[in-house]
Short mmCIF file of C-alpha atoms and ligand atoms in Angstrom, two decimals:
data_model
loop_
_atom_site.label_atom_id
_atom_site.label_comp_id
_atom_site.label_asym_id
_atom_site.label_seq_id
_atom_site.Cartn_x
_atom_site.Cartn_y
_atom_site.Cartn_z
CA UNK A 138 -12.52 -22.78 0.47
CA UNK A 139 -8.68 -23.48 1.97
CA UNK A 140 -8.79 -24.10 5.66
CA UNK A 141 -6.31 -22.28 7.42
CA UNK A 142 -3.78 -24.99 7.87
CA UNK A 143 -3.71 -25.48 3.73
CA UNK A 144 -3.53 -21.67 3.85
CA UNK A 145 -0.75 -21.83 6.03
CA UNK A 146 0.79 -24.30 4.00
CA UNK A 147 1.08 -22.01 1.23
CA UNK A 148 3.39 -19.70 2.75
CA UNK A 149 6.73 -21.51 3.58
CA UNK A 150 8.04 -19.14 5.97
CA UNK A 151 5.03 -19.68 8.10
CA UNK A 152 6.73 -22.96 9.72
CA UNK A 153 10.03 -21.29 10.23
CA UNK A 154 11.54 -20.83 13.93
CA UNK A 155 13.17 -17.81 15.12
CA UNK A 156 15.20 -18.39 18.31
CA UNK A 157 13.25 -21.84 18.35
CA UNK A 158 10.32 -20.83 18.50
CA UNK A 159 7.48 -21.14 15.75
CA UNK A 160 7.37 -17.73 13.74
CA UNK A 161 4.38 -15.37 14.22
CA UNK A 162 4.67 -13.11 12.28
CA UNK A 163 2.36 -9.71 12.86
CA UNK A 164 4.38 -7.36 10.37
CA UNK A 165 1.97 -8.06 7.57
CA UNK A 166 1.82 -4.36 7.54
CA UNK A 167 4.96 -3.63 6.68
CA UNK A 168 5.52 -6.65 4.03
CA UNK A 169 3.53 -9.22 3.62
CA UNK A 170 4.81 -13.16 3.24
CA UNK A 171 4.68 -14.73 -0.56
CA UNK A 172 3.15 -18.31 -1.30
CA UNK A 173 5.12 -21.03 -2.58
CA UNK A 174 3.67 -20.23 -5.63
CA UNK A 175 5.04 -17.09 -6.18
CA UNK A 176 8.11 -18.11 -5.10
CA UNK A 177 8.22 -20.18 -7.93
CA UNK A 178 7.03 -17.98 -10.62
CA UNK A 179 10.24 -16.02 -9.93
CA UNK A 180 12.69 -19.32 -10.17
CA UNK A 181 10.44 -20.30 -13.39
CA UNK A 182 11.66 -16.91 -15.13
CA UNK A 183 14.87 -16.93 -14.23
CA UNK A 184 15.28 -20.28 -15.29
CA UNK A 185 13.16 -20.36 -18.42
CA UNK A 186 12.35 -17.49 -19.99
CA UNK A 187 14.78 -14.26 -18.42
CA UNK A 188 15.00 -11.77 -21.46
CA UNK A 189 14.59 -8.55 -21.43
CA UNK A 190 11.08 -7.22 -22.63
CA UNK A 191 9.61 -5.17 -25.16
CA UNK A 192 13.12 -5.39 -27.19
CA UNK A 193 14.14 -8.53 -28.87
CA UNK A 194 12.72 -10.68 -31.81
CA UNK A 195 13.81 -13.73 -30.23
CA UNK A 196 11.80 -16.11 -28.53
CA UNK A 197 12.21 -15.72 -24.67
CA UNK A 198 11.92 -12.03 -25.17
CA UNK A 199 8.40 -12.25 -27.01
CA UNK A 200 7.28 -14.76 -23.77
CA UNK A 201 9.09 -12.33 -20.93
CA UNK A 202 6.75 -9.29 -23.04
CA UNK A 203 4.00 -11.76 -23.03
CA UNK A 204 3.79 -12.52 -19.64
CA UNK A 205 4.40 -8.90 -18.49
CA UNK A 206 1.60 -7.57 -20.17
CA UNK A 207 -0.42 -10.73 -19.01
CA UNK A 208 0.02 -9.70 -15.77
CA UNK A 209 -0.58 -6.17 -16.62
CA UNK A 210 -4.22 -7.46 -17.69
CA UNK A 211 -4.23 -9.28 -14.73
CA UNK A 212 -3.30 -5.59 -12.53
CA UNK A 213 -6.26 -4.07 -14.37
CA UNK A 214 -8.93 -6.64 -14.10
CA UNK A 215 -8.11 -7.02 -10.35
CA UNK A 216 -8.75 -3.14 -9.65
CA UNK A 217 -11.30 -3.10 -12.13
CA UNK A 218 -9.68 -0.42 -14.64
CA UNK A 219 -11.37 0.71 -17.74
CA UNK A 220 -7.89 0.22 -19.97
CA UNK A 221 -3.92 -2.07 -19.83
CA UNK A 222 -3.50 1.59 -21.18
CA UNK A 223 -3.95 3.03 -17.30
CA UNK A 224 -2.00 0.41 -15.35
CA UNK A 225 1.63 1.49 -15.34
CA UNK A 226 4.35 -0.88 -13.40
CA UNK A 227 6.70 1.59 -10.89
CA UNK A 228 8.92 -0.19 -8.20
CA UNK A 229 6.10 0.42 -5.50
CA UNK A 230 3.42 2.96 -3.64
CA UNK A 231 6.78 5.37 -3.30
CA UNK A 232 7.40 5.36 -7.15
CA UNK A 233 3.84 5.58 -8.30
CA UNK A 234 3.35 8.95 -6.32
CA UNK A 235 6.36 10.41 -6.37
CA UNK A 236 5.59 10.22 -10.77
CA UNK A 237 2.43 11.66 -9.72
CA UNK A 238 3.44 14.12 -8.10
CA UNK A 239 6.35 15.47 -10.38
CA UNK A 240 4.01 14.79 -13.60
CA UNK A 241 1.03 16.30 -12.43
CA UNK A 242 2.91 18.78 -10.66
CA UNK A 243 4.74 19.88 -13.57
CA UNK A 244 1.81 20.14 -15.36
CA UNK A 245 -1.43 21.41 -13.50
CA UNK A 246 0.20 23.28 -10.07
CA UNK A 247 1.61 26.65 -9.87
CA UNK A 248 2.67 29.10 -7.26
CA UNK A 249 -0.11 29.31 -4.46
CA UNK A 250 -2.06 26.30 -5.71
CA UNK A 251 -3.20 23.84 -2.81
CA UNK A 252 -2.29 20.31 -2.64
CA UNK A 253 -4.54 18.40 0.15
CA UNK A 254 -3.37 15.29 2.41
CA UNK A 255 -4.55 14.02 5.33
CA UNK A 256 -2.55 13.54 9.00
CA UNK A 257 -2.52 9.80 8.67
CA UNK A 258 -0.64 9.94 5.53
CA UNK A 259 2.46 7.62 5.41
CA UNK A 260 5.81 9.64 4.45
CA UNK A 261 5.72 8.48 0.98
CA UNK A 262 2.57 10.75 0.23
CA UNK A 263 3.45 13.68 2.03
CA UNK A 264 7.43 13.70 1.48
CA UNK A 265 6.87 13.92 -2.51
CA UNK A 266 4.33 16.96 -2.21
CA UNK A 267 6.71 18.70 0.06
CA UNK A 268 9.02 18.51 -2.80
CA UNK A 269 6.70 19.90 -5.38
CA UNK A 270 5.59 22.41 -2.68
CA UNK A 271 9.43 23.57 -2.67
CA UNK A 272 9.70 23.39 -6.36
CA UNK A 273 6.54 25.25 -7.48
CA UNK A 274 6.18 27.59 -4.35
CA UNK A 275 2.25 25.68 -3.49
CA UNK A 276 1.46 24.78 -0.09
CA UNK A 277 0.01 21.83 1.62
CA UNK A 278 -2.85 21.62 3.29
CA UNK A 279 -3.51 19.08 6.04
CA UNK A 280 -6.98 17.51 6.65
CA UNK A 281 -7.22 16.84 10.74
CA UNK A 282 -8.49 13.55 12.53
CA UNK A 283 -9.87 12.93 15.98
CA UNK A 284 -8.52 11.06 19.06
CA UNK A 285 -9.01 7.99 17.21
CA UNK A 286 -7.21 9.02 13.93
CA UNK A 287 -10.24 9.26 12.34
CA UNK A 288 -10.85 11.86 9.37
CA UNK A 289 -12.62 15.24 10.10
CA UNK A 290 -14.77 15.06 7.21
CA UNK A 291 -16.48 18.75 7.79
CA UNK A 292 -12.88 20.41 8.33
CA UNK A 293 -11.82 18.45 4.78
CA UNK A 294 -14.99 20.21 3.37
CA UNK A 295 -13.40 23.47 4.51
CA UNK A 296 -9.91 22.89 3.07
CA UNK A 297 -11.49 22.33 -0.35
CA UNK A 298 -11.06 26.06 -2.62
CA UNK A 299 -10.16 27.39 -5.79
CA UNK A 300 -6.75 27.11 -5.51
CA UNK A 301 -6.85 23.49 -4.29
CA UNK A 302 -5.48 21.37 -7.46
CA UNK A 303 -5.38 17.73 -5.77
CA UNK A 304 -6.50 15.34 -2.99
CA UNK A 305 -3.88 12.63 -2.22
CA UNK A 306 -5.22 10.10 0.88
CA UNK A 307 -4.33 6.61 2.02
CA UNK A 308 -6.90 4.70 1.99
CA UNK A 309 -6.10 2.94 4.99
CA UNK A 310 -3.80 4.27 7.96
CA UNK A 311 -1.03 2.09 8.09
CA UNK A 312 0.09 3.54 11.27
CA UNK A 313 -3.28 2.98 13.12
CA UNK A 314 -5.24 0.59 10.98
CA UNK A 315 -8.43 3.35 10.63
CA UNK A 316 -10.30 3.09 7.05
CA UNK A 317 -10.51 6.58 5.34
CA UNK A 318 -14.07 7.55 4.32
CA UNK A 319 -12.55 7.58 0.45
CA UNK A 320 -15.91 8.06 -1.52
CA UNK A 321 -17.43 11.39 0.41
CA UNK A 322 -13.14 12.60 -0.17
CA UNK A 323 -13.78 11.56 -3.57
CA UNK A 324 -17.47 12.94 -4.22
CA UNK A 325 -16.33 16.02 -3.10
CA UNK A 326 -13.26 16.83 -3.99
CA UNK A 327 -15.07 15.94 -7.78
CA UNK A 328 -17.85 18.44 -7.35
CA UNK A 329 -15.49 20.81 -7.50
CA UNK A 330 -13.62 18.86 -10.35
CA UNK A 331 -9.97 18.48 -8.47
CA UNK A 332 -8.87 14.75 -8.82
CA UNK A 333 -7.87 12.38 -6.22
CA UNK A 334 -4.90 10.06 -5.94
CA UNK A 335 -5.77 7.18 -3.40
CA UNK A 336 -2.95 5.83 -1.53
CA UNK A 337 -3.73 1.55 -1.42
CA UNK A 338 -0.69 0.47 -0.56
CA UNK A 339 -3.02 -0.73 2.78
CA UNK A 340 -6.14 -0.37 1.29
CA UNK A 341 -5.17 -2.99 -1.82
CA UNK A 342 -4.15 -6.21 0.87
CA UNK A 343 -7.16 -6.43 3.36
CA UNK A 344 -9.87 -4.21 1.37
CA UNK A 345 -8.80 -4.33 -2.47
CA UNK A 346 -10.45 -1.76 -5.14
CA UNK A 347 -12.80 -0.87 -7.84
CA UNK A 348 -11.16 2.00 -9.52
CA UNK A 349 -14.29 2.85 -11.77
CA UNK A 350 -16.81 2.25 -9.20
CA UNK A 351 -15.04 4.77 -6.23
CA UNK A 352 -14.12 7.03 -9.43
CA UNK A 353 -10.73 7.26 -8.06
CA UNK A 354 -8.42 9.49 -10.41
CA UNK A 355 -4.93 7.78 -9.47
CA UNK A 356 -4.45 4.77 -7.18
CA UNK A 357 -1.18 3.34 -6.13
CA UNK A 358 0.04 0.24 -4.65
CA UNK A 359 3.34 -2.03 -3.85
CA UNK A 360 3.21 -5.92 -5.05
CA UNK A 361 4.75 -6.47 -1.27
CA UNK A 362 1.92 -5.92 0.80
CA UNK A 363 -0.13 -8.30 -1.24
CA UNK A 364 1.68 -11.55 -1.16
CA UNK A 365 3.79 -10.22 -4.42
CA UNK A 366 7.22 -9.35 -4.60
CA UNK A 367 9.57 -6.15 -3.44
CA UNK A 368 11.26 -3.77 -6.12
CA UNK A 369 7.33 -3.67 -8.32
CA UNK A 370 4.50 -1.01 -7.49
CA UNK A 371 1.49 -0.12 -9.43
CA UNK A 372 -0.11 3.55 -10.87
CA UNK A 373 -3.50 3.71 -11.91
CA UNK A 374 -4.45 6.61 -13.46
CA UNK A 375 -7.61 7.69 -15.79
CA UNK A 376 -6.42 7.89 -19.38
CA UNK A 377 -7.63 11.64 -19.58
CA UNK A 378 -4.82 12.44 -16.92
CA UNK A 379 -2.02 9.76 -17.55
CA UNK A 380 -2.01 10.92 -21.41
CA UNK A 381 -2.03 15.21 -20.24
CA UNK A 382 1.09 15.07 -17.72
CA UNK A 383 4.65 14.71 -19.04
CA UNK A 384 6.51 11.50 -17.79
CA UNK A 385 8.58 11.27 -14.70
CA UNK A 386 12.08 9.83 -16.08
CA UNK A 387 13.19 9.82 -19.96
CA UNK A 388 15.54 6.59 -21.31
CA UNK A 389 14.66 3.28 -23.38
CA UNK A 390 11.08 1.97 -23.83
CA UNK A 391 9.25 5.43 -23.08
CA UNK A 392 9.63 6.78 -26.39
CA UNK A 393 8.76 6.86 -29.59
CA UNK A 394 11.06 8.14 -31.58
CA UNK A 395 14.88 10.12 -30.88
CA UNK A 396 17.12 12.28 -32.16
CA UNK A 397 18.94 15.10 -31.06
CA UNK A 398 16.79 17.58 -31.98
CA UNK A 399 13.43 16.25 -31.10
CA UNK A 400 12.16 13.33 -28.64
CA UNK A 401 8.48 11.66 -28.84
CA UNK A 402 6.95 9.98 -26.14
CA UNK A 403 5.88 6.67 -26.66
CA UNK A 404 2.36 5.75 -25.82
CA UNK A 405 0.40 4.63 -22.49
CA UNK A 406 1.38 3.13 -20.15
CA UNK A 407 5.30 2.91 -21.77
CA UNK A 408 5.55 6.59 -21.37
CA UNK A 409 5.76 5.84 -17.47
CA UNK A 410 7.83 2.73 -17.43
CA UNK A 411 11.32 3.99 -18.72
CA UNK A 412 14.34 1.58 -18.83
CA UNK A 413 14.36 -1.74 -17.51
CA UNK A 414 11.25 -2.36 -15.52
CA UNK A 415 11.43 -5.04 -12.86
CA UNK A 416 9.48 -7.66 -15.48
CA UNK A 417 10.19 -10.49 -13.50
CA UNK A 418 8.46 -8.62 -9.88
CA UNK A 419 5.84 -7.69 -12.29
CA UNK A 420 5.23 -11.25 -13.62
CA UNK A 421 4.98 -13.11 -10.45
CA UNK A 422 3.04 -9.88 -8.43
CA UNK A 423 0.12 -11.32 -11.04
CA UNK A 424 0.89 -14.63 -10.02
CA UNK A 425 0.33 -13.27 -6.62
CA UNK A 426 -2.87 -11.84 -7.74
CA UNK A 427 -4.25 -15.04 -8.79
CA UNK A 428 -3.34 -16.55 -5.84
CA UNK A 429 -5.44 -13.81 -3.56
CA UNK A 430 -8.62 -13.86 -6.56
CA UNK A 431 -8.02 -17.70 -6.16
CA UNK A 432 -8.48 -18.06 -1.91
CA UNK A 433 -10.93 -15.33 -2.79
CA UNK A 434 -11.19 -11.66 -1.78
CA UNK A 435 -14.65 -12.12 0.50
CA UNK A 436 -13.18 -15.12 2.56
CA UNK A 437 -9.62 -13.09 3.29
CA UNK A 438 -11.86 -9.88 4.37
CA UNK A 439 -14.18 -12.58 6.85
CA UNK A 440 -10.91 -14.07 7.87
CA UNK A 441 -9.40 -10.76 8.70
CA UNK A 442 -12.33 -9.60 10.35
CA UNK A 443 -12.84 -12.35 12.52
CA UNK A 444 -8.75 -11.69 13.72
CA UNK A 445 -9.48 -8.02 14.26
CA UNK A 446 -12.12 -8.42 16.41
CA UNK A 447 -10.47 -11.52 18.97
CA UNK A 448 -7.53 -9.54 19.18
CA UNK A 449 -8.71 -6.25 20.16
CA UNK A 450 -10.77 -8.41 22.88
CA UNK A 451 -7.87 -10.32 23.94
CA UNK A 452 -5.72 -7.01 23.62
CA UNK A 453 -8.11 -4.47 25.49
CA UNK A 454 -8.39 -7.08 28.54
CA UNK A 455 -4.59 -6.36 29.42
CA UNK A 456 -4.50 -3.85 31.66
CA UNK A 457 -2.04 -0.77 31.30
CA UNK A 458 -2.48 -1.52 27.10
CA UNK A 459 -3.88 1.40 25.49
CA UNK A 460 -4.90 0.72 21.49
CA UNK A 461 -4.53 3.84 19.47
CA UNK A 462 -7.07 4.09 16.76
CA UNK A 463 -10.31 2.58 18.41
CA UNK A 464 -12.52 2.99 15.08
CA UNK A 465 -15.20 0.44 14.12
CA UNK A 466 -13.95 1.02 10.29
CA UNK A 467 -10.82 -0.34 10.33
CA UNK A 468 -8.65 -2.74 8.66
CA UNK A 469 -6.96 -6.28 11.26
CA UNK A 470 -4.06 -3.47 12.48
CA UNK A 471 -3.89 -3.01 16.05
CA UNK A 472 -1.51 -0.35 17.50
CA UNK A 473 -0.90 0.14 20.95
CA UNK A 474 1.10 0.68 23.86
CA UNK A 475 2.02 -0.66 27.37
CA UNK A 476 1.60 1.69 30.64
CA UNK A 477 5.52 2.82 31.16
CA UNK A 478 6.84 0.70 29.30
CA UNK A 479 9.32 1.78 26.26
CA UNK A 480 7.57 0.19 22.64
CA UNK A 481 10.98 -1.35 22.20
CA UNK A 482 11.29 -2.65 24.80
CA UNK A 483 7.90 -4.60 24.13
CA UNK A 484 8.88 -4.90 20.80
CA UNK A 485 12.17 -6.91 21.72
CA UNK A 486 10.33 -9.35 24.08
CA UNK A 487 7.63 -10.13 21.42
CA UNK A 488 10.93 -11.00 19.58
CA UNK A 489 12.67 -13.35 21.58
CA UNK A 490 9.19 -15.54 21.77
CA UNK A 491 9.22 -15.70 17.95
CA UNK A 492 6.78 -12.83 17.83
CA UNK A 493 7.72 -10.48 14.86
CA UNK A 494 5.57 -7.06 15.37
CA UNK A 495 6.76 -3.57 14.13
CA UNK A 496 8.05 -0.77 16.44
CA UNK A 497 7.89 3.08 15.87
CA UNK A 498 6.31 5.55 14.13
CA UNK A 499 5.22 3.71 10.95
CA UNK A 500 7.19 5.71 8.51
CA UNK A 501 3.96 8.45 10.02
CA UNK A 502 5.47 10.76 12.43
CA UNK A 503 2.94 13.37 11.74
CA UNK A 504 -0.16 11.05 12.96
CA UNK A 505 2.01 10.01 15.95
CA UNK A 506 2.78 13.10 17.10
CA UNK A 507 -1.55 13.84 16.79
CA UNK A 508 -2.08 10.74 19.19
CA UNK A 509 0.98 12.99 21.75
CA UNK A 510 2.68 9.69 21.35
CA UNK A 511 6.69 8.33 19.61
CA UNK A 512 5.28 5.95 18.33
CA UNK A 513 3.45 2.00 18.91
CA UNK A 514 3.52 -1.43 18.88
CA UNK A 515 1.98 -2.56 15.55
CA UNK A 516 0.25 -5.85 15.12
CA UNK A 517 -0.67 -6.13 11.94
CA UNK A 518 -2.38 -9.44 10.87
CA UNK A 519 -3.41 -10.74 7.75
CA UNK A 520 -5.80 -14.49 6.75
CA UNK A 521 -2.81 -16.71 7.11
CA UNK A 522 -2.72 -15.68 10.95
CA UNK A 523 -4.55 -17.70 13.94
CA UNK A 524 -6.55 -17.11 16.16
CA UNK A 525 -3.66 -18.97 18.23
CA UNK A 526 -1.09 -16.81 17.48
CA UNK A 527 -2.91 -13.99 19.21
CA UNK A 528 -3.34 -16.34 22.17
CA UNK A 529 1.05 -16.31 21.75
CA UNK A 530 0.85 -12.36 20.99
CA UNK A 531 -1.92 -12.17 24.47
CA UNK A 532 1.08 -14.38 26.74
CA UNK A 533 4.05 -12.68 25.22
CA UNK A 534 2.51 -9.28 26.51
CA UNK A 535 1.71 -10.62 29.61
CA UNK A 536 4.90 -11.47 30.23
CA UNK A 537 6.63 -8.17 29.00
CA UNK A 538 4.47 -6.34 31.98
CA UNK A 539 5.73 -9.43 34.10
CA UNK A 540 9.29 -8.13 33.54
CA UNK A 541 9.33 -4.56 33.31
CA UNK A 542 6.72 -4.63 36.49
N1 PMP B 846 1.78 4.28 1.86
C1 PMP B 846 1.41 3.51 2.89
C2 PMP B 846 0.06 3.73 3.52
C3 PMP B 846 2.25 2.48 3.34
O1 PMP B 846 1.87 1.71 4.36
C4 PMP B 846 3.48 2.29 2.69
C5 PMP B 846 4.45 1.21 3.15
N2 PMP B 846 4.53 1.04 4.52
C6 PMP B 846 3.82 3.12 1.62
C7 PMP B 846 2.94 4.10 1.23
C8 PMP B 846 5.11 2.97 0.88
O2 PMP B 846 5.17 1.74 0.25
P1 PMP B 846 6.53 1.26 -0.46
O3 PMP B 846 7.58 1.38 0.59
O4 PMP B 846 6.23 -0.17 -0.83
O5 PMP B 846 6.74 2.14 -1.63
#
């Protein structure tokens, strides 16, 4: 196993200053930092092998296609789907359910149908529903949480019906850090045979997946929350589903055959991926994915753990800072705020010391306005953070009550 210094040493941007200080950076949350190896998986394309895939005869074309649908292997292993067939590349979480939600919409949900979500739910899986609600006159029903932002399980039971076509749930809250109890949404939501599209675009960096073994019907996730780069996203989806529902956009690569009379559709996965894909995003998020099966998945989740738990000690002993979210289920995201003090306010501090943590609402106004709140301080750590850089986040908050006192 890497210690965390050769960790650390992975990630150039770790030993960056900001206002001369050393960078801690506690925005893992919203992206997540890429190792040097990565970083130069991307310069190795564009400087060997940039062609567009899936089109030429020539030689740099055949290794861009190659290594795209290496990496696609590489996607499916890692979330441990049955078929390359159900692994199609989007530009992130966003893309991956808004396709769902047109595709499946299109095909399987009429006027009064029921699509279900959760109050956590980040605005990319509620915004897209909301559209297909508008389009197809179906309504969306909202599964409740308690003070902590955890999941009413009984009051989901009650939501489930007839006319209730799909389940769509993060798996983690981004906003608060809570774990979703996924497999009793899943079990179910499938007793009653409605599929479920699991939001991982949380879930995939500090818990990862096994597709088959939670029976998920459609998981999504973005290659920037897990050490990959922006711009490339991933849709799973069961084969049974992905080849039923019509694809999202038409163009090059997605079909099989044109003319003005009549279009095919080319086969799984290409019927999702139309135009030019970002091949290059895709090629190095698998380089990203060896890199996270490489430091290995058990060690990140002990190292993660181990940061959770000193910094909601360290955290809980300030006095006037309230954490939002207390669950024991929950993934190393700590949200809180200081007593009468504005989050930006704290935010901007944190900033000046070198301390990079989020401000807001999380891109989840509907979950902060359950906790009666605008919005929180997010710290959201990943492995390659230290124990000492809570001791920095700890002083910097001190210090913010110091001022605004
Ligand atoms: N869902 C959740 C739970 C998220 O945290 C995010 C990103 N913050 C998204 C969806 C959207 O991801 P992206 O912007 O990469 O598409």
């Amino acid at each position: 196993m890497k210690n965390i210094s050769e960790i650390r040493s992975d990630f150039p941007i770790l030993s960056e200053k900001v206002y001369g200080q050393p960078l801690v950076y506690f925005d893992n949350g919203a992206t997540t930092q890429k190792p040097e190896i990565v970083i130069n998986k991307l310069n190795e394309i564009y400087r060997k092998f940039n062609s567009n895939i899936h089109r030429g005869v020539h030689a740099l074309s055949d290794m861009a296609s190659e290594e795209y649908e290496a990496a696609r292997e590489k996607v499916r292993s890692f979330i441990n789907a049955d078929k390359k067939e159900e692994v199609v590349f989007t530009p992130g979480s966003t893309g991956s359910i808004n396709t769902i939600a047109f595709s499946f919409g299109e095909k399987f949900i009429h006027k009064d149908d029921e699509i279900i979500i959760s109050t956590l739910e980040h605005h990319a899986n509620i915004v897209p529903w909301q559209m297909l609600c508008e389009r197809k006159g179906s309504k969306l029903k909202i599964i409740p949480v308690n003070d902590n932002g955890e999941i009413l399980l009984d009051e989901y039971y009650k939501l489930l019906n007839r006319k209730t076509k799909i389940v769509a749930v993060t798996q983690v809250s981004n906003a608060l850090g809570v774990k979703v109890p996924v497999k009793e949404i899943v079990e179910a939501a499938h007793s009653a045979n409605i599929p479920v599209l699991i939001d991982g675009a949380q879930g995939i960096q500090h818990a990862g997946t096994d597709v088959k073994k939670e029976d998920f019907d459609f998981y999504v996730f973005s290659g920037h929350k897990i050490y990959g780069p922006a711009g490339i996203g991933v849709l799973y989806g069961k084969e049974k589903w992905l080849s039923e529902i019509p694809p999202y956009q038409g163009g090059g690569d997605m079909v099989e055959n044109v003319t003005f009379e009549k279009t095919t559709y080319g086969s799984l996965p290409f019927k999702f991926e139309a135009g030019t894909t970002n091949f290059p995003s895709a090629i190095a998020l698998g380089t990203a994915i060896d890199y996270v099966t490489l430091t290995g998945r058990e060690y990140i989740t002990e190292l993660e753990n181990d940061l959770l738990s000193y910094a909601t000690n360290r955290l809980s002993a300030i006095e006037g800072l309230k954490i939002y979210g207390n669950s024991p289920d929950k993934i190393s995201t700590i949200s809180f705020l200081l007593d009468g003090i504005h989050m930006y306010d704290t935010g901007m501090v944190l900033d000046k010391l070198g301390i990079a943590v989020r401000t807001g609402t999380h891109c989840a106004q509907p979950v902060m306005e359950r906790m009666g709140i605008n919005g929180t301080v997010r710290v959201s750590m990943c492995f390659y953070n230290t124990r000492e850089e809570v001791d920095a986040l700890g002083e910097g908050i001190e210090k913010v009550i110091r001022m605004f006192e």
